[in-house]
mmCIF file of C-alpha atoms in Angstrom:
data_model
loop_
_atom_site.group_PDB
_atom_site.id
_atom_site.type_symbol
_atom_site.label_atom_id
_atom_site.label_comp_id
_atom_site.label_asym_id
_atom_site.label_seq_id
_atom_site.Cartn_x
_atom_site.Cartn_y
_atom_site.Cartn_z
ATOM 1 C CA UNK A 1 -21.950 46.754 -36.806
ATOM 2 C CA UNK A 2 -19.627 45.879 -39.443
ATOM 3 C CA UNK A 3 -21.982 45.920 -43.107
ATOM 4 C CA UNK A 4 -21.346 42.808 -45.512
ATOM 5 C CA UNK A 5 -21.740 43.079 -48.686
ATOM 6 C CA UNK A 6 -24.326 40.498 -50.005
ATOM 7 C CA UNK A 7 -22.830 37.774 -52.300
ATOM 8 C CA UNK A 8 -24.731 34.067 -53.008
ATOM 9 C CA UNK A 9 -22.467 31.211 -52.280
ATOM 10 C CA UNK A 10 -23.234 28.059 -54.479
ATOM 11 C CA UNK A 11 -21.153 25.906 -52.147
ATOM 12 C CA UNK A 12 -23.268 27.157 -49.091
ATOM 13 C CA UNK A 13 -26.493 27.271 -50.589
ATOM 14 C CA UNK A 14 -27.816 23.779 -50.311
ATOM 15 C CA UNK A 15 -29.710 22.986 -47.182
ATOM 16 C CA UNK A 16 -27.515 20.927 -45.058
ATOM 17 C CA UNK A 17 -24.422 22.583 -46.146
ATOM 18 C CA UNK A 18 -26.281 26.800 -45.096
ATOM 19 C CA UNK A 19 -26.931 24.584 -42.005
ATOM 20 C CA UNK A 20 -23.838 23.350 -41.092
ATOM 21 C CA UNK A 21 -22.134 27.084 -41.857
ATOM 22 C CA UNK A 22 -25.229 28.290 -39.633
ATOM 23 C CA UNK A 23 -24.193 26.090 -36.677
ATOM 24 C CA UNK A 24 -20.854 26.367 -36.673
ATOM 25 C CA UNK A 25 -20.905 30.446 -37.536
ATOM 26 C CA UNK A 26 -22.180 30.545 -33.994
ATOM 27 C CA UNK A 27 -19.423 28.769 -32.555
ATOM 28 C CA UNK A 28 -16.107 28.285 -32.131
ATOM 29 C CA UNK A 29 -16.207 24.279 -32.915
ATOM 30 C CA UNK A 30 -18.682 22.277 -33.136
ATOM 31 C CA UNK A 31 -18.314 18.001 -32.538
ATOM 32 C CA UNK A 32 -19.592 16.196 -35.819
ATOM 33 C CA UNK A 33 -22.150 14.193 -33.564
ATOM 34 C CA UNK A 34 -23.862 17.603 -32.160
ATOM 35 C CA UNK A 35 -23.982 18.838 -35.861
ATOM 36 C CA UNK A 36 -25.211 15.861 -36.913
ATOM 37 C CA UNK A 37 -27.566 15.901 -34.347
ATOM 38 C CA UNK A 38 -28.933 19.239 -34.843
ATOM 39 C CA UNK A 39 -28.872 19.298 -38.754
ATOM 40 C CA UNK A 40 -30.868 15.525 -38.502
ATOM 41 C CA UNK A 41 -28.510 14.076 -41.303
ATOM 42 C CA UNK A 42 -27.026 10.835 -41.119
ATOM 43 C CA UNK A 43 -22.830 10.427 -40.977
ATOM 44 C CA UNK A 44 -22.699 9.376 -44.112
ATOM 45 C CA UNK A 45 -24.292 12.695 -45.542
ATOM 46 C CA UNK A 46 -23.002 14.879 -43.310
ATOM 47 C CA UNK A 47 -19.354 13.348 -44.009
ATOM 48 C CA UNK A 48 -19.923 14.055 -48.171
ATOM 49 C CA UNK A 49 -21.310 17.819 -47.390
ATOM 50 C CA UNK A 50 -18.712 18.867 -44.475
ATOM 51 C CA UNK A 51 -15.621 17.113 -47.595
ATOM 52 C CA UNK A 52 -17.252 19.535 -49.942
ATOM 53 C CA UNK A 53 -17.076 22.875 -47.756
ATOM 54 C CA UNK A 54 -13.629 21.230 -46.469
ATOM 55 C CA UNK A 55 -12.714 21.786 -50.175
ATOM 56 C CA UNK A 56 -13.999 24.873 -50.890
ATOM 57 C CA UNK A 57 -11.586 26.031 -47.597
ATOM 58 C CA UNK A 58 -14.650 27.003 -45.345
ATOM 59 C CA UNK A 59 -14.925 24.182 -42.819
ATOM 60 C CA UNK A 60 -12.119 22.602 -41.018
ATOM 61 C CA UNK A 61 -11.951 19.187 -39.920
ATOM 62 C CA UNK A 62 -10.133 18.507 -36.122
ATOM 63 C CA UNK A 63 -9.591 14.832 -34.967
ATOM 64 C CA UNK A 64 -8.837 14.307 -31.309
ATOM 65 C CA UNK A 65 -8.471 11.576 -29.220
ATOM 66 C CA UNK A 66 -9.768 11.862 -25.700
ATOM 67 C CA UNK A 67 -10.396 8.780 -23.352
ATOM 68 C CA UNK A 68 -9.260 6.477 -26.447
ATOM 69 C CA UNK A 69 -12.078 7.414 -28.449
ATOM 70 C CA UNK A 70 -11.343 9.227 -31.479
ATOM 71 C CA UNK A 71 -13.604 12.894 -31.777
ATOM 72 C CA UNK A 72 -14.101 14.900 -34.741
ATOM 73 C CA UNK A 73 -14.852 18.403 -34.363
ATOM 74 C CA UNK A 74 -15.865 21.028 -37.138
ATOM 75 C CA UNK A 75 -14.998 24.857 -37.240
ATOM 76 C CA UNK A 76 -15.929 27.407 -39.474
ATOM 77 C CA UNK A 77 -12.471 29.452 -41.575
ATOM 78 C CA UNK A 78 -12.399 32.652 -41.926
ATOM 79 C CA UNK A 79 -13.014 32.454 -45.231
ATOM 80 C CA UNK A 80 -15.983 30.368 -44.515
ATOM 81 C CA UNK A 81 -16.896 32.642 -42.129
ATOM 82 C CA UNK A 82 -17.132 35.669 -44.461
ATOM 83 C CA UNK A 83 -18.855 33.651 -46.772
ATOM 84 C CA UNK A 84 -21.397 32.920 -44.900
ATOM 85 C CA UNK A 85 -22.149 36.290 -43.812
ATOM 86 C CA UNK A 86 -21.755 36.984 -47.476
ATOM 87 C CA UNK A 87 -24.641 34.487 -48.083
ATOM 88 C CA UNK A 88 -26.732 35.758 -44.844
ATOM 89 C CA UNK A 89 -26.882 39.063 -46.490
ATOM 90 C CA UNK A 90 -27.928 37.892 -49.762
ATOM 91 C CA UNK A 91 -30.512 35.953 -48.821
ATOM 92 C CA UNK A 92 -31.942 38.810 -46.452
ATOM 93 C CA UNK A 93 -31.427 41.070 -49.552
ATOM 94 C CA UNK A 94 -33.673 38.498 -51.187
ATOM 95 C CA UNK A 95 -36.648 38.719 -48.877
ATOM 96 C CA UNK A 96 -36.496 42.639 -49.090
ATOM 97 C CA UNK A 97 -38.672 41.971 -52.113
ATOM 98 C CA UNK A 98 -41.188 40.288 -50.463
ATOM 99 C CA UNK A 99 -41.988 43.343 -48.360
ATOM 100 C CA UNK A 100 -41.966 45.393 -51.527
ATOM 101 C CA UNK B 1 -20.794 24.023 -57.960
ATOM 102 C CA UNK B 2 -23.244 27.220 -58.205
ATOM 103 C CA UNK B 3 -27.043 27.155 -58.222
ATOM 104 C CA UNK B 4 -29.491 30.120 -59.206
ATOM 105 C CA UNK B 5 -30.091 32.330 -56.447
ATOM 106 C CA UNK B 6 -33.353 31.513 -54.285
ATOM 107 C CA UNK B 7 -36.801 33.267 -55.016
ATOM 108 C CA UNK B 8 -37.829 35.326 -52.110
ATOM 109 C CA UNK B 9 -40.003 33.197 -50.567
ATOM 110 C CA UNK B 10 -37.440 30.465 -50.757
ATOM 111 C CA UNK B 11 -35.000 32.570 -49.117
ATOM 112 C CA UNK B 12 -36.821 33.695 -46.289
ATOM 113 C CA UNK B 13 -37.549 30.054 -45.504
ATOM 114 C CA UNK B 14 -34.089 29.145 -44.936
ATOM 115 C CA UNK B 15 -33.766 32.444 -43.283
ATOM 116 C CA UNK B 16 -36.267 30.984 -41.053
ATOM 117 C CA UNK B 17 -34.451 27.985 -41.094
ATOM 118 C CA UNK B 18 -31.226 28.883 -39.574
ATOM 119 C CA UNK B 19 -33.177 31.547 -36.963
ATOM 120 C CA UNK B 20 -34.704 28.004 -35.753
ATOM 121 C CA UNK B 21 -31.280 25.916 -35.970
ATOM 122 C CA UNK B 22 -29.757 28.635 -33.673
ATOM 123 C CA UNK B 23 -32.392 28.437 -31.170
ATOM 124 C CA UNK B 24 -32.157 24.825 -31.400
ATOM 125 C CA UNK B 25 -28.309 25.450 -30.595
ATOM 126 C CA UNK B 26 -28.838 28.243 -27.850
ATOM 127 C CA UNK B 27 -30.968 25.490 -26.032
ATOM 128 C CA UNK B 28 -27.756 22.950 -25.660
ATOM 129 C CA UNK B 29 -25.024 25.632 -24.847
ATOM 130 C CA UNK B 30 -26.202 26.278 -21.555
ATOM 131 C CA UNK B 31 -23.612 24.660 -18.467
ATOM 132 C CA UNK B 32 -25.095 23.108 -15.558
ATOM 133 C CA UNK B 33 -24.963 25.504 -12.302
ATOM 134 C CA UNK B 34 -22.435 23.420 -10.860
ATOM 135 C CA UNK B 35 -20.009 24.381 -13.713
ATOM 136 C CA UNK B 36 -20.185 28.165 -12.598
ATOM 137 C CA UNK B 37 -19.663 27.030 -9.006
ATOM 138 C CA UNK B 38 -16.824 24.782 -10.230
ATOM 139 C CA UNK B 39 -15.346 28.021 -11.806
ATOM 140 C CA UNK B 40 -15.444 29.972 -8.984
ATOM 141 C CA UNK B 41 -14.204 27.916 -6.191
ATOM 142 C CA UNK B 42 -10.989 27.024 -8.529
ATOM 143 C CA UNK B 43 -10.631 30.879 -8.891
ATOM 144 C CA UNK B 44 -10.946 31.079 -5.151
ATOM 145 C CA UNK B 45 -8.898 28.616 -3.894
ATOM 146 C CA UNK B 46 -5.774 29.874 -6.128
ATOM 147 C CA UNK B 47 -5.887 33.549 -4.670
ATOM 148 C CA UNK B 48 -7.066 32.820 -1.190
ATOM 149 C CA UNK B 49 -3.384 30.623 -1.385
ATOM 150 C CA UNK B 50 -1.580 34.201 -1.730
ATOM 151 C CA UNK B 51 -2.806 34.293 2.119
ATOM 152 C CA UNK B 52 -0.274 31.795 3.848
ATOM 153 C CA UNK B 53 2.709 34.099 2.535
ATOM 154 C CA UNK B 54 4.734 30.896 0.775
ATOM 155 C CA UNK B 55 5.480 31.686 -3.236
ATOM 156 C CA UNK B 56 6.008 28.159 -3.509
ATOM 157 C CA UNK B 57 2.638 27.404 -2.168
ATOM 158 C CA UNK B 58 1.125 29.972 -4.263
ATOM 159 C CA UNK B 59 2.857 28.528 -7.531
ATOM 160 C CA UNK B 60 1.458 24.847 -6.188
ATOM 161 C CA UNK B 61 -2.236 25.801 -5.914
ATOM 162 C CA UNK B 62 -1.981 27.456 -9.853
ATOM 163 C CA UNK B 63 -1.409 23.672 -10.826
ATOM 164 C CA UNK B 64 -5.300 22.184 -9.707
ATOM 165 C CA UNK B 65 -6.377 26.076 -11.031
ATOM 166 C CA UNK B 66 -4.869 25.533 -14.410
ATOM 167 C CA UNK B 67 -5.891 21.580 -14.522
ATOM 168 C CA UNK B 68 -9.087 22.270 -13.514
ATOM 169 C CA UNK B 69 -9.524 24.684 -16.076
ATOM 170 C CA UNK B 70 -8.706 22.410 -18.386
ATOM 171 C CA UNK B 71 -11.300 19.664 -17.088
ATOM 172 C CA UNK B 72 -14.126 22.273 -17.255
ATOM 173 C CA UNK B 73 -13.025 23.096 -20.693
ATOM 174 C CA UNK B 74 -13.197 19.560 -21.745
ATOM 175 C CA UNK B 75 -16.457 18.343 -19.549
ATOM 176 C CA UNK B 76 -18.475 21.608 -21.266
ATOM 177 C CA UNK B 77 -17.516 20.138 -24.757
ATOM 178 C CA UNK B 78 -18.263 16.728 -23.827
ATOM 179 C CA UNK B 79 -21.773 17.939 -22.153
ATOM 180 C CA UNK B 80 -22.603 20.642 -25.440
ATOM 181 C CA UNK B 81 -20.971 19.230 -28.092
ATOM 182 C CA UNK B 82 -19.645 22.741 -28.435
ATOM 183 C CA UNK B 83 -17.316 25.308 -28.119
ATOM 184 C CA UNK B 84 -17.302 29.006 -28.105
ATOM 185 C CA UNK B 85 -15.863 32.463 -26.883
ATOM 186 C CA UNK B 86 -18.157 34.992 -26.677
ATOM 187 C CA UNK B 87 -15.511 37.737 -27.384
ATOM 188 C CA UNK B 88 -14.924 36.398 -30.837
ATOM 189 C CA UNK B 89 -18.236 34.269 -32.103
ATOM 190 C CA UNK B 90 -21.230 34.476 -31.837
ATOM 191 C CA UNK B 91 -23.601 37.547 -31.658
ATOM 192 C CA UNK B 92 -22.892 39.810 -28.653
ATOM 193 C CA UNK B 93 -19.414 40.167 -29.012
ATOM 194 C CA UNK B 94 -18.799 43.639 -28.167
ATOM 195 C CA UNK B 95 -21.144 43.674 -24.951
ATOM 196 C CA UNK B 96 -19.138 40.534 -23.895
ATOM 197 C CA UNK B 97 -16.106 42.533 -24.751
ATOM 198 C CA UNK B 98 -16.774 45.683 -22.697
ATOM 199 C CA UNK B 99 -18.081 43.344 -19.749
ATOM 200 C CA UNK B 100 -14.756 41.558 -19.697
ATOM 201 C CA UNK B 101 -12.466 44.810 -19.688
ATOM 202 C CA UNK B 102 -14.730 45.999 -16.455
ATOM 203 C CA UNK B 103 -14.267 42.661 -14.865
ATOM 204 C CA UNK B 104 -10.573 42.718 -15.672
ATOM 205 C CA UNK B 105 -10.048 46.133 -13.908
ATOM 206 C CA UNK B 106 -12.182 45.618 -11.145
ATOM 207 C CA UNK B 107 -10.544 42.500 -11.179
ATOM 208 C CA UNK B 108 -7.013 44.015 -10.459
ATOM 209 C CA UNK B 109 -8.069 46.278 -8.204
ATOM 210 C CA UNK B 110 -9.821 44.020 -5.824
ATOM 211 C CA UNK B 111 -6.627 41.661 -6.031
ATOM 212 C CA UNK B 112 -4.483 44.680 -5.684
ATOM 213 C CA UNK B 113 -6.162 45.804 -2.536
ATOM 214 C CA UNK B 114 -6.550 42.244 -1.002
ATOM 215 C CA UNK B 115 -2.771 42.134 -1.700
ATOM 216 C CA UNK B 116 -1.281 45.417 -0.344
ATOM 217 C CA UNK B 117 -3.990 44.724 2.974
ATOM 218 C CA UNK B 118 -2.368 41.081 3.650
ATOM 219 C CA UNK B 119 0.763 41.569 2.208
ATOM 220 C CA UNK B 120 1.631 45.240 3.440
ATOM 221 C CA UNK B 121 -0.227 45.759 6.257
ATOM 222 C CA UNK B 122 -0.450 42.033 7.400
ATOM 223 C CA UNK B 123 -4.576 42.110 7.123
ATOM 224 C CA UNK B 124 -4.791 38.296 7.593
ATOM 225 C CA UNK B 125 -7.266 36.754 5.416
ATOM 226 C CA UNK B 126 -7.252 39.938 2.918
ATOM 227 C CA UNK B 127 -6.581 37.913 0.116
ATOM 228 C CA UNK B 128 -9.282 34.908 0.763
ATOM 229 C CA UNK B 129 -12.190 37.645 0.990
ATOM 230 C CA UNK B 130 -10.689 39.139 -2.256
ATOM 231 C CA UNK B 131 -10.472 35.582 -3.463
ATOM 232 C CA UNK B 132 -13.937 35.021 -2.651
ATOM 233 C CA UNK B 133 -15.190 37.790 -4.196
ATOM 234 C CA UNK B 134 -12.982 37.642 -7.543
ATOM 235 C CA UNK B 135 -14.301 33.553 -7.133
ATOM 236 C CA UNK B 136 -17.904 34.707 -6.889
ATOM 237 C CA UNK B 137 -17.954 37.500 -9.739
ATOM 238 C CA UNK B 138 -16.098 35.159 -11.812
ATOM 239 C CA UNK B 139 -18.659 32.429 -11.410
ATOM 240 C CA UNK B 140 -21.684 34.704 -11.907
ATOM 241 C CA UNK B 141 -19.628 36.656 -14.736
ATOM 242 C CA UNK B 142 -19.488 33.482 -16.792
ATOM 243 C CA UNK B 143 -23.345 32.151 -16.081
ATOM 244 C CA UNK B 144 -24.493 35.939 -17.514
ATOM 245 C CA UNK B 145 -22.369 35.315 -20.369
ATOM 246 C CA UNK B 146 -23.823 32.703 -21.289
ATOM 247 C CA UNK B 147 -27.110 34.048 -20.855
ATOM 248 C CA UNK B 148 -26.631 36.728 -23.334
ATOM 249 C CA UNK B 149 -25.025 34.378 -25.891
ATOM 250 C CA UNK B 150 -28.105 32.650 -25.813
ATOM 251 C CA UNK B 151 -30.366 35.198 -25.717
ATOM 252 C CA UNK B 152 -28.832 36.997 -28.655
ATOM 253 C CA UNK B 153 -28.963 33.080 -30.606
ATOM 254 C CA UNK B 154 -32.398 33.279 -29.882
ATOM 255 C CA UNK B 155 -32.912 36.612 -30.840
ATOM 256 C CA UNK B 156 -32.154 35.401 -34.635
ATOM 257 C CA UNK B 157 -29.455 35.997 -37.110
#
């Protein structure tokens, strides 16, 4: 098992935006309507915190048409990938306090 | 764009958080049976073709394989909302490694001996018994894949 080395992530941090990474770290792509699903967001939100990680270079956007209905499907980077893990291992480096 | 880091408490809750989101996950990944099936009789049908001894009927029966590949590809995304290989996401990526590289050489051995028997020695019907059983581990190969992805989701992060 490859070791990360812990490192907080301001753009992951917030709570729909760690979700989102968390979903989609487990997959290769994810459609925005499952995520949306899953996280319990509305569009609109999800829209503003997928732009921001789209930004930052760790989620990328896919558009597809299929049956003439357009679908939008989200995938982690690499970069957001590491990031994430980066994240994941801070925040378990976190809790290591609590158990003193 | 950065925030202070979380007290511990607050971490562990969104530990927590995404352990529960990828359970939640695990639960919608899983194909119906029928998709396994589906698998394996496309797998079958393309190898058991090798038995009537015509290339060009051979190179005919890869073009349902390959399409139907393709529609089980797109009818699992449709049904999860997802897509993933287990070689490269997710978290048993080595086992699911290792599995594949036995299937692969047990896969080319079976094929090789259901060859050389109908092929070489004109064992008629070799190659649709090697079909069906590349068909059926191929079908059953997939469903335990997918049972170990989502057993290692639910396992946590």
């Amino acid at each position: 098992m490859t070791t990360v080395a812990p490192q907080f992530d301001g753009v992951i941090h917030p709570s729909p935006r760690l979700q989102i990474c968390g979903l989609l770290a487990a997959v290769d792509s994810m459609e925005f309507a499952a995520v949306r699903d899953t996280v319990g967001v509305s569009d609109s939100v999800l829209s503003k915190h997928v732009k921001q990680l789209e930004e930052a270079g760790y989620v990328k956007v896919g558009k597809a048409t299929i049956a003439s209905r357009q679908r939008t499907s989200l995938s982690l980077t690499k970069p957001g990938r590491a990031a994430f893990a980066a994240h994941v291992a801070e925040l378990r480096r976190i809790t290591g306090a609590l158990g003193g | 764009m950065t925030g202070p880091a979380p007290e511990p408490q607050d971490a562990a809750a969104q530990l927590a958080g995404l352990a529960a989101d990828r359970a939640v996950l695990a639960d919608r990944l899983v194909q119906p049976w029928w998709w396994d099936v589906t698998f394996g009789l496309l797998l079958f049908g393309f190898l058991s073709s090798y038995s009537f001894h015509h290339t060009w009927l051979t190179l005919a029966a890869a073009v349902p394989l390959l399409g139907g590949l393709a529609a089980l590809m797109a009818v699992y995304k449709r049904i999860t909302g997802t897509w993933w290989d287990a070689r490269k996401v997710g978290p048993v990526q080595e086992r699911v490694r290792r599995a594949m590289r036995w299937w692969l050489a047990g896969y080319l051995a079976v094929f090789a001996i259901g060859w050389a028997a109908d092929e070489v020695f004109d064992v008629r019907g070799a190659m649709v018994v090697a079909g069906a059983v590349l068909g059926l581990t191929a079908g059953l190969l997939s469903r335990w894949v997918t049972r170990i992805y989502v057993a290692g989701l639910r396992a946590g992060l």
